[in-house]
């Protein structure tokens, strides 16, 4: 790749002094050498360890695409699951509202099921959480509008576990982590003491000032991990998953069926004109966090903690950004502006 990297490099470094305490950035393009850059420290403490290739970041909602969506795609590729299966039939033991009787996995993936975006379940236990979601009333009819929701993915993780008779974490291990040889991707319950000095910090407890292991309170209530959040990874592991999707979309059958990956990349449009892919987000012009230069044929996703992945299918390039913006209290809007500017510098750099 070109040596002219000053634009995005400077943005990444200067933002570590206010937007986040540390970050890892990966830039890759088919046929080119992958670039990885690390800046800052794992916490705001001046003497905390520097971010490096082994630093674990709280993926937050990147769990939805890197783990949950990828597991679904793997099971569909192996013909062990259909996107048209009804959730009430997979999870018949839940107290479903009648309105959900025809809900399919496909509608959860494209966030067009009508679930509430978020609800505080931090004081409930798993069985109560699952039934609370199942008993809820849809905010819209299926495919009427996009309502980005954690709740659907919480149920989806349970459905995958019931369908395969395996724990969701075990499923992620067998379908994603082991096949791709990911050495540094793990659920928050496995963040043993030996990992604490290599994990980017995101939040402190208001009770005792101890570092909280996983930023998402609902994931904590569900045992540390669910379909919407709870996984941690280093940059290299995230880059490998994005590469596996790109490779499948180019025809490689070794990890995912190309027909399945193409279906997941296809656009779902709601009745009011909003667009998603299956599991994945797509750029929303002109204010996309992926910048103004990304092609319309792209897939990506964001994470609340300041993480993101964007795969430009025309350029055959992918970019992963991992940060801990929540530890600095920076806002989502500040992060959106930074992401947009950073990605514009990167796309311009790749086009040289």
C-alpha positions as a Markdown table, in Angstrom:
| # | Residue | x | y | z |
|---|---|---|---|---|
| 1 | Unk | 0.0 | 0.0 | 0.0 |
| 2 | Unk | 1.0 | 3.6 | -0.4 |
| 3 | Unk | 3.3 | 5.2 | 2.2 |
| 4 | Unk | 1.1 | 8.3 | 2.3 |
| 5 | Unk | -0.8 | 7.5 | 5.5 |
| 6 | Unk | -0.5 | 10.8 | 7.4 |
| 7 | Unk | -4.2 | 11.7 | 7.3 |
| 8 | Unk | -5.7 | 8.8 | 9.1 |
| 9 | Unk | -2.6 | 8.2 | 11.2 |
| 10 | Unk | -2.8 | 11.7 | 12.6 |
| 11 | Unk | -6.5 | 11.5 | 13.3 |
| 12 | Unk | -6.1 | 8.2 | 15.1 |
| 13 | Unk | -3.2 | 9.5 | 17.3 |
| 14 | Unk | -4.7 | 12.9 | 18.2 |
| 15 | Unk | -8.1 | 11.4 | 19.1 |
| 16 | Unk | -6.4 | 9.2 | 21.7 |
| 17 | Unk | -6.0 | 12.3 | 23.8 |
| 18 | Unk | -9.7 | 12.9 | 24.4 |
| 19 | Unk | -12.1 | 10.6 | 22.4 |
| 20 | Unk | -10.7 | 7.3 | 23.8 |
| 21 | Unk | -7.7 | 6.2 | 25.8 |
| 22 | Unk | -6.5 | 3.7 | 23.2 |
| 23 | Unk | -7.4 | 2.3 | 19.8 |
| 24 | Unk | -6.4 | -0.4 | 17.3 |
| 25 | Unk | -7.0 | 0.1 | 13.5 |
| 26 | Unk | -6.8 | -2.5 | 10.8 |
| 27 | Unk | -6.8 | -1.7 | 7.1 |
| 28 | Unk | -6.8 | -4.5 | 4.5 |
| 29 | Unk | -7.4 | -4.9 | 0.8 |
| 30 | Unk | -7.4 | -8.1 | -1.3 |
| 31 | Unk | -4.0 | -8.6 | -2.8 |
| 32 | Unk | -2.4 | -6.0 | -0.5 |
| 33 | Unk | -0.5 | -6.2 | 2.7 |
| 34 | Unk | -2.7 | -5.7 | 5.8 |
| 35 | Unk | -1.8 | -2.7 | 8.0 |
| 36 | Unk | -2.4 | -2.6 | 11.8 |
| 37 | Unk | -1.9 | 0.5 | 13.9 |
| 38 | Unk | -2.1 | 0.8 | 17.7 |
| 39 | Unk | -2.2 | 4.0 | 19.7 |
| 40 | Unk | -2.7 | 5.1 | 23.3 |
| 41 | Unk | -3.2 | 3.0 | 26.5 |
| 42 | Unk | -5.8 | 0.6 | 27.8 |
| 43 | Unk | -7.0 | 3.2 | 30.3 |
| 44 | Unk | -6.7 | 6.9 | 31.0 |
| 45 | Unk | -4.1 | 6.1 | 33.8 |
| 46 | Unk | -0.8 | 7.5 | 32.6 |
| 47 | Unk | 1.2 | 4.3 | 33.4 |
| 48 | Unk | -1.4 | 1.8 | 32.1 |
| 49 | Unk | -0.1 | -0.6 | 29.5 |
| 50 | Unk | 0.0 | 0.5 | 25.9 |
| 51 | Unk | -2.5 | -0.8 | 23.3 |
| 52 | Unk | -0.9 | -3.5 | 21.2 |
| 53 | Unk | -1.6 | -6.5 | 18.9 |
| 54 | Unk | -2.8 | -8.6 | 21.9 |
| 55 | Unk | -5.0 | -6.0 | 23.5 |
| 56 | Unk | -8.6 | -7.1 | 24.0 |
| 57 | Unk | -11.5 | -4.7 | 23.3 |
| 58 | Unk | -15.1 | -4.9 | 24.4 |
| 59 | Unk | -16.7 | -5.5 | 21.0 |
| 60 | Unk | -20.1 | -4.4 | 22.2 |
| 61 | Unk | -22.6 | -4.7 | 19.3 |
| 62 | Unk | -19.9 | -6.1 | 17.0 |
| 63 | Unk | -20.9 | -9.3 | 18.8 |
| 64 | Unk | -24.0 | -9.2 | 16.7 |
| 65 | Unk | -22.1 | -9.6 | 13.4 |
| 66 | Unk | -18.8 | -11.2 | 14.3 |
| 67 | Unk | -20.5 | -13.9 | 16.4 |
| 68 | Unk | -24.3 | -14.2 | 16.2 |
| 69 | Unk | -24.8 | -13.3 | 12.5 |
| 70 | Unk | -21.8 | -15.4 | 11.5 |
| 71 | Unk | -23.0 | -18.4 | 13.5 |
| 72 | Unk | -26.4 | -18.1 | 11.8 |
| 73 | Unk | -24.7 | -17.9 | 8.4 |
| 74 | Unk | -22.6 | -21.0 | 9.2 |
| 75 | Unk | -25.6 | -23.0 | 10.3 |
| 76 | Unk | -27.6 | -22.0 | 7.2 |
| 77 | Unk | -24.5 | -22.9 | 5.0 |
| 78 | Unk | -24.5 | -26.4 | 6.6 |
| 79 | Unk | -28.3 | -26.6 | 6.1 |
| 80 | Unk | -28.8 | -26.9 | 9.9 |
| 81 | Unk | -31.0 | -23.8 | 10.1 |
| 82 | Unk | -33.4 | -21.9 | 7.9 |
| 83 | Unk | -33.8 | -18.1 | 7.9 |
| 84 | Unk | -37.5 | -18.7 | 7.6 |
| 85 | Unk | -37.9 | -20.7 | 10.8 |
| 86 | Unk | -40.4 | -19.2 | 13.2 |
| 87 | Unk | -39.1 | -18.2 | 16.6 |
| 88 | Unk | -42.1 | -19.4 | 18.5 |
| 89 | Unk | -41.5 | -22.9 | 17.1 |
| 90 | Unk | -37.8 | -22.9 | 18.2 |
| 91 | Unk | -38.6 | -21.4 | 21.6 |
| 92 | Unk | -42.1 | -22.8 | 22.4 |
| 93 | Unk | -41.5 | -22.6 | 26.2 |
| 94 | Unk | -41.5 | -18.8 | 26.2 |
| 95 | Unk | -44.6 | -16.8 | 27.0 |
| 96 | Unk | -45.0 | -15.3 | 23.5 |
| 97 | Unk | -47.5 | -12.6 | 22.7 |
| 98 | Unk | -49.8 | -13.7 | 19.8 |
| 99 | Unk | -48.4 | -10.9 | 17.6 |
| 100 | Unk | -45.0 | -12.8 | 17.3 |
| 101 | Unk | -46.5 | -16.1 | 16.1 |
| 102 | Unk | -45.1 | -15.6 | 12.5 |
| 103 | Unk | -41.8 | -14.0 | 13.5 |
| 104 | Unk | -38.9 | -15.4 | 11.5 |
| 105 | Unk | -35.2 | -15.4 | 12.1 |
| 106 | Unk | -34.8 | -13.3 | 9.0 |
| 107 | Unk | -36.8 | -10.4 | 10.4 |
| 108 | Unk | -34.7 | -10.3 | 13.6 |
| 109 | Unk | -31.5 | -10.2 | 11.5 |
| 110 | Unk | -32.6 | -7.2 | 9.5 |
| 111 | Unk | -34.0 | -5.4 | 12.6 |
| 112 | Unk | -37.5 | -5.3 | 11.0 |
| 113 | Unk | -39.3 | -7.4 | 13.6 |
| 114 | Unk | -40.7 | -4.5 | 15.6 |
| 115 | Unk | -38.9 | -5.1 | 18.9 |
| 116 | Unk | -38.2 | -2.3 | 21.3 |
| 117 | Unk | -34.7 | -0.9 | 20.7 |
| 118 | Unk | -33.5 | -1.5 | 24.3 |
| 119 | Unk | -34.9 | -2.1 | 27.8 |
| 120 | Unk | -33.1 | -2.3 | 31.1 |
| 121 | Unk | -33.0 | -5.9 | 32.3 |
| 122 | Unk | -30.1 | -5.4 | 34.7 |
| 123 | Unk | -32.1 | -6.5 | 37.7 |
| 124 | Unk | -33.7 | -9.5 | 36.1 |
| 125 | Unk | -32.4 | -13.1 | 35.6 |
| 126 | Unk | -32.2 | -14.8 | 32.2 |
| 127 | Unk | -35.5 | -16.7 | 32.2 |
| 128 | Unk | -37.4 | -13.6 | 33.2 |
| 129 | Unk | -35.5 | -11.5 | 30.6 |
| 130 | Unk | -36.4 | -13.9 | 27.7 |
| 131 | Unk | -40.1 | -14.0 | 28.7 |
| 132 | Unk | -40.3 | -10.3 | 29.1 |
| 133 | Unk | -39.1 | -9.9 | 25.5 |
| 134 | Unk | -41.4 | -12.6 | 24.2 |
| 135 | Unk | -44.4 | -11.0 | 26.0 |
| 136 | Unk | -43.7 | -7.6 | 24.7 |
| 137 | Unk | -45.9 | -6.0 | 22.0 |
| 138 | Unk | -44.4 | -5.1 | 18.6 |
| 139 | Unk | -43.8 | -1.4 | 18.0 |
| 140 | Unk | -44.5 | -2.0 | 14.3 |
| 141 | Unk | -45.7 | -4.7 | 12.0 |
| 142 | Unk | -43.1 | -7.0 | 10.4 |
| 143 | Unk | -40.9 | -5.1 | 7.8 |
| 144 | Unk | -42.9 | -1.9 | 8.4 |
| 145 | Unk | -39.8 | -0.1 | 9.6 |
| 146 | Unk | -36.2 | -0.6 | 10.8 |
| 147 | Unk | -36.0 | -0.5 | 14.6 |
| 148 | Unk | -32.4 | -1.4 | 15.5 |
| 149 | Unk | -32.8 | -3.6 | 18.5 |
| 150 | Unk | -30.7 | -5.6 | 21.0 |
| 151 | Unk | -33.8 | -7.5 | 22.2 |
| 152 | Unk | -34.2 | -9.6 | 19.0 |
| 153 | Unk | -30.6 | -10.7 | 19.2 |
| 154 | Unk | -31.0 | -11.7 | 22.8 |
| 155 | Unk | -33.8 | -14.0 | 21.7 |
| 156 | Unk | -31.8 | -15.1 | 18.7 |
| 157 | Unk | -28.9 | -16.4 | 20.8 |
| 158 | Unk | -31.3 | -18.5 | 22.8 |
| 159 | Unk | -32.9 | -19.8 | 19.7 |
| 160 | Unk | -29.5 | -20.9 | 18.3 |
| 161 | Unk | -28.7 | -22.6 | 21.5 |
| 162 | Unk | -32.0 | -24.5 | 21.6 |
| 163 | Unk | -31.8 | -25.4 | 17.9 |
| 164 | Unk | -28.3 | -26.9 | 18.2 |
| 165 | Unk | -28.6 | -28.1 | 21.8 |
| 166 | Unk | -25.4 | -26.3 | 22.6 |
| 167 | Unk | -24.6 | -23.3 | 24.8 |
| 168 | Unk | -24.3 | -20.1 | 22.8 |
| 169 | Unk | -20.7 | -19.6 | 23.9 |
| 170 | Unk | -19.9 | -23.1 | 22.9 |
| 171 | Unk | -21.6 | -22.5 | 19.5 |
| 172 | Unk | -19.5 | -19.4 | 18.9 |
| 173 | Unk | -16.4 | -21.3 | 19.8 |
| 174 | Unk | -17.2 | -24.2 | 17.4 |
| 175 | Unk | -18.6 | -22.3 | 14.5 |
| 176 | Unk | -16.4 | -19.1 | 14.4 |
| 177 | Unk | -13.5 | -19.1 | 16.8 |
| 178 | Unk | -12.0 | -22.5 | 16.2 |
| 179 | Unk | -12.6 | -22.7 | 12.4 |
| 180 | Unk | -10.8 | -19.3 | 11.9 |
| 181 | Unk | -8.1 | -20.0 | 14.4 |
| 182 | Unk | -8.9 | -16.9 | 16.5 |
| 183 | Unk | -6.5 | -16.9 | 19.5 |
| 184 | Unk | -7.8 | -13.7 | 21.1 |
| 185 | Unk | -11.6 | -13.7 | 21.0 |
| 186 | Unk | -13.5 | -14.7 | 24.1 |
| 187 | Unk | -16.7 | -14.1 | 26.0 |
| 188 | Unk | -16.5 | -11.8 | 29.0 |
| 189 | Unk | -16.8 | -14.6 | 31.6 |
| 190 | Unk | -13.4 | -15.9 | 30.5 |
| 191 | Unk | -11.7 | -12.6 | 31.1 |
| 192 | Unk | -9.4 | -14.1 | 33.7 |
| 193 | Unk | -7.0 | -12.1 | 35.9 |
| 194 | Unk | -4.2 | -12.8 | 33.4 |
| 195 | Unk | -6.2 | -10.8 | 30.8 |
| 196 | Unk | -6.8 | -7.7 | 32.8 |
| 197 | Unk | -3.6 | -6.0 | 31.9 |
| 198 | Unk | -4.3 | -6.5 | 28.2 |
| 199 | Unk | -8.0 | -5.5 | 28.2 |
| 200 | Unk | -9.0 | -2.0 | 27.2 |
| 201 | Unk | -11.1 | -0.5 | 30.0 |
| 202 | Unk | -14.6 | 0.9 | 29.3 |
| 203 | Unk | -16.3 | 1.7 | 32.5 |
| 204 | Unk | -15.9 | 1.8 | 36.3 |
| 205 | Unk | -18.4 | 0.6 | 38.9 |
| 206 | Unk | -20.2 | 3.4 | 40.7 |
| 207 | Unk | -20.1 | 1.3 | 43.8 |
| 208 | Unk | -16.4 | 0.5 | 44.3 |
| 209 | Unk | -14.6 | 2.1 | 41.4 |
| 210 | Unk | -13.5 | -1.3 | 40.1 |
| 211 | Unk | -13.3 | -1.8 | 36.4 |
| 212 | Unk | -16.4 | -3.4 | 34.9 |
| 213 | Unk | -15.6 | -6.4 | 32.7 |
| 214 | Unk | -18.3 | -5.9 | 30.1 |
| 215 | Unk | -19.9 | -2.5 | 29.3 |
| 216 | Unk | -23.4 | -3.8 | 28.5 |
| 217 | Unk | -25.6 | -4.2 | 31.6 |
| 218 | Unk | -28.0 | -6.6 | 29.9 |
| 219 | Unk | -25.1 | -8.8 | 28.8 |
| 220 | Unk | -24.0 | -8.8 | 32.4 |
| 221 | Unk | -27.4 | -9.8 | 33.6 |
| 222 | Unk | -27.4 | -12.7 | 31.0 |
| 223 | Unk | -24.2 | -14.1 | 32.4 |
| 224 | Unk | -21.8 | -11.9 | 30.6 |
| 225 | Unk | -22.6 | -12.6 | 27.0 |
| 226 | Unk | -25.6 | -12.9 | 24.7 |
| 227 | Unk | -26.4 | -12.5 | 21.0 |
| 228 | Unk | -26.1 | -8.7 | 21.2 |
| 229 | Unk | -23.0 | -8.1 | 23.3 |
| 230 | Unk | -20.4 | -9.6 | 25.5 |
| 231 | Unk | -17.5 | -10.7 | 23.4 |
| 232 | Unk | -13.9 | -9.3 | 23.5 |
| 233 | Unk | -11.2 | -9.6 | 20.9 |
| 234 | Unk | -8.0 | -8.2 | 19.6 |
| 235 | Unk | -7.7 | -6.5 | 16.2 |
| 236 | Unk | -6.2 | -9.5 | 14.4 |
| 237 | Unk | -9.2 | -11.8 | 15.3 |
| 238 | Unk | -11.7 | -9.2 | 14.1 |
| 239 | Unk | -9.8 | -8.7 | 10.8 |
| 240 | Unk | -9.9 | -12.5 | 10.2 |
| 241 | Unk | -13.7 | -12.6 | 10.5 |
| 242 | Unk | -14.1 | -9.7 | 8.1 |
| 243 | Unk | -11.7 | -11.4 | 5.7 |
| 244 | Unk | -13.7 | -14.6 | 5.9 |
| 245 | Unk | -16.8 | -12.8 | 4.8 |
| 246 | Unk | -15.0 | -11.0 | 2.0 |
| 247 | Unk | -13.5 | -14.2 | 0.8 |
| 248 | Unk | -16.9 | -15.9 | 0.8 |
| 249 | Unk | -18.5 | -13.1 | -1.1 |
| 250 | Unk | -15.7 | -13.6 | -3.7 |
| 251 | Unk | -16.6 | -17.2 | -4.1 |
| 252 | Unk | -14.5 | -19.0 | -1.4 |
| 253 | Unk | -16.5 | -21.9 | 0.1 |
| 254 | Unk | -14.1 | -22.8 | 2.9 |
| 255 | Unk | -15.9 | -21.0 | 5.7 |
| 256 | Unk | -19.3 | -19.9 | 4.4 |
| 257 | Unk | -21.4 | -20.8 | 1.3 |
| 258 | Unk | -21.0 | -18.0 | -1.2 |
| 259 | Unk | -24.7 | -18.2 | -1.9 |
| 260 | Unk | -25.5 | -17.7 | 1.8 |
| 261 | Unk | -23.1 | -14.8 | 2.2 |
| 262 | Unk | -24.6 | -13.2 | -0.9 |
| 263 | Unk | -28.0 | -13.6 | 0.7 |
| 264 | Unk | -26.8 | -12.0 | 3.9 |
| 265 | Unk | -25.3 | -9.1 | 1.9 |
| 266 | Unk | -28.5 | -8.5 | 0.0 |
| 267 | Unk | -30.5 | -5.4 | 0.9 |
| 268 | Unk | -33.7 | -5.6 | 2.9 |
| 269 | Unk | -35.9 | -2.5 | 2.6 |
| 270 | Unk | -38.6 | -1.7 | 5.0 |
| 271 | Unk | -42.0 | -0.3 | 4.0 |
| 272 | Unk | -40.8 | 3.2 | 4.9 |
| 273 | Unk | -37.7 | 2.9 | 2.8 |
| 274 | Unk | -35.0 | 2.2 | 5.4 |
| 275 | Unk | -32.3 | -0.3 | 4.4 |
| 276 | Unk | -30.4 | -3.1 | 6.2 |
| 277 | Unk | -28.7 | -6.3 | 5.2 |
| 278 | Unk | -29.1 | -9.6 | 7.2 |
| 279 | Unk | -27.3 | -8.9 | 10.4 |
| 280 | Unk | -25.2 | -6.2 | 8.8 |
| 281 | Unk | -25.7 | -2.4 | 8.5 |
| 282 | Unk | -25.3 | -0.6 | 5.2 |
| 283 | Unk | -24.0 | 3.0 | 4.7 |
| 284 | Unk | -26.6 | 5.8 | 5.1 |
| 285 | Unk | -25.6 | 8.7 | 2.9 |
| 286 | Unk | -24.7 | 11.5 | 3.3 |
| 287 | Unk | -24.0 | 11.1 | 7.1 |
| 288 | Unk | -22.5 | 7.6 | 7.3 |
| 289 | Unk | -20.0 | 6.9 | 10.0 |
| 290 | Unk | -18.2 | 5.0 | 7.2 |
| 291 | Unk | -17.5 | 8.3 | 5.5 |
| 292 | Unk | -18.7 | 9.8 | 2.2 |
| 293 | Unk | -16.3 | 7.8 | 0.0 |
| 294 | Unk | -17.4 | 4.3 | 0.8 |
| 295 | Unk | -19.2 | 2.5 | -2.0 |
| 296 | Unk | -22.9 | 1.8 | -1.9 |
| 297 | Unk | -22.0 | -1.9 | -2.0 |
| 298 | Unk | -20.7 | -2.1 | 1.6 |
| 299 | Unk | -21.5 | -3.9 | 4.8 |
| 300 | Unk | -20.6 | -2.9 | 8.3 |
| 301 | Unk | -21.6 | -2.4 | 11.9 |
| 302 | Unk | -20.9 | -0.2 | 15.0 |
| 303 | Unk | -20.4 | -1.0 | 18.6 |
| 304 | Unk | -21.4 | 1.3 | 21.5 |
| 305 | Unk | -17.9 | 1.1 | 23.1 |
| 306 | Unk | -16.4 | 2.8 | 20.0 |
| 307 | Unk | -15.9 | -0.2 | 17.8 |
| 308 | Unk | -16.7 | -0.6 | 14.1 |
| 309 | Unk | -16.2 | -2.7 | 11.0 |
| 310 | Unk | -16.8 | -1.7 | 7.4 |
| 311 | Unk | -16.3 | -4.0 | 4.4 |
| 312 | Unk | -16.3 | -2.2 | 1.0 |
| 313 | Unk | -17.3 | -4.9 | -1.4 |
| 314 | Unk | -16.4 | -2.9 | -4.6 |
| 315 | Unk | -12.9 | -2.1 | -3.3 |
| 316 | Unk | -12.6 | -5.6 | -1.8 |
| 317 | Unk | -11.3 | -3.8 | 1.3 |
| 318 | Unk | -12.2 | -3.9 | 5.0 |
| 319 | Unk | -11.5 | -1.7 | 8.0 |
| 320 | Unk | -11.8 | -2.5 | 11.7 |
| 321 | Unk | -11.6 | 0.1 | 14.4 |
| 322 | Unk | -11.5 | -0.8 | 18.0 |
| 323 | Unk | -11.6 | 1.9 | 20.7 |
| 324 | Unk | -12.8 | 2.3 | 24.3 |
| 325 | Unk | -14.5 | 5.7 | 23.8 |
| 326 | Unk | -16.9 | 5.1 | 26.8 |
| 327 | Unk | -14.0 | 5.3 | 29.3 |
| 328 | Unk | -13.6 | 9.0 | 28.3 |
| 329 | Unk | -17.3 | 9.9 | 28.3 |
| 330 | Unk | -17.2 | 11.0 | 24.6 |
| 331 | Unk | -20.6 | 11.1 | 22.9 |
| 332 | Unk | -21.9 | 9.0 | 20.1 |
| 333 | Unk | -22.1 | 12.1 | 17.9 |
| 334 | Unk | -18.4 | 12.9 | 18.5 |
| 335 | Unk | -17.5 | 9.4 | 17.7 |
| 336 | Unk | -19.7 | 9.5 | 14.5 |
| 337 | Unk | -17.8 | 12.6 | 13.2 |
| 338 | Unk | -14.5 | 11.0 | 14.0 |
| 339 | Unk | -15.3 | 7.7 | 12.3 |
| 340 | Unk | -16.6 | 9.5 | 9.2 |
| 341 | Unk | -13.5 | 11.6 | 8.9 |
| 342 | Unk | -11.2 | 8.7 | 9.6 |
| 343 | Unk | -12.8 | 6.4 | 7.0 |
| 344 | Unk | -12.7 | 9.1 | 4.4 |
| 345 | Unk | -9.0 | 9.4 | 4.9 |
| 346 | Unk | -8.7 | 5.6 | 4.7 |
| 347 | Unk | -10.8 | 5.2 | 1.5 |
| 348 | Unk | -8.8 | 7.9 | -0.2 |
| 349 | Unk | -5.6 | 6.2 | 0.9 |
| 350 | Unk | -6.7 | 2.9 | -0.5 |
| 351 | Unk | -7.6 | 4.5 | -3.8 |
| 352 | Unk | -4.1 | 5.8 | -4.5 |
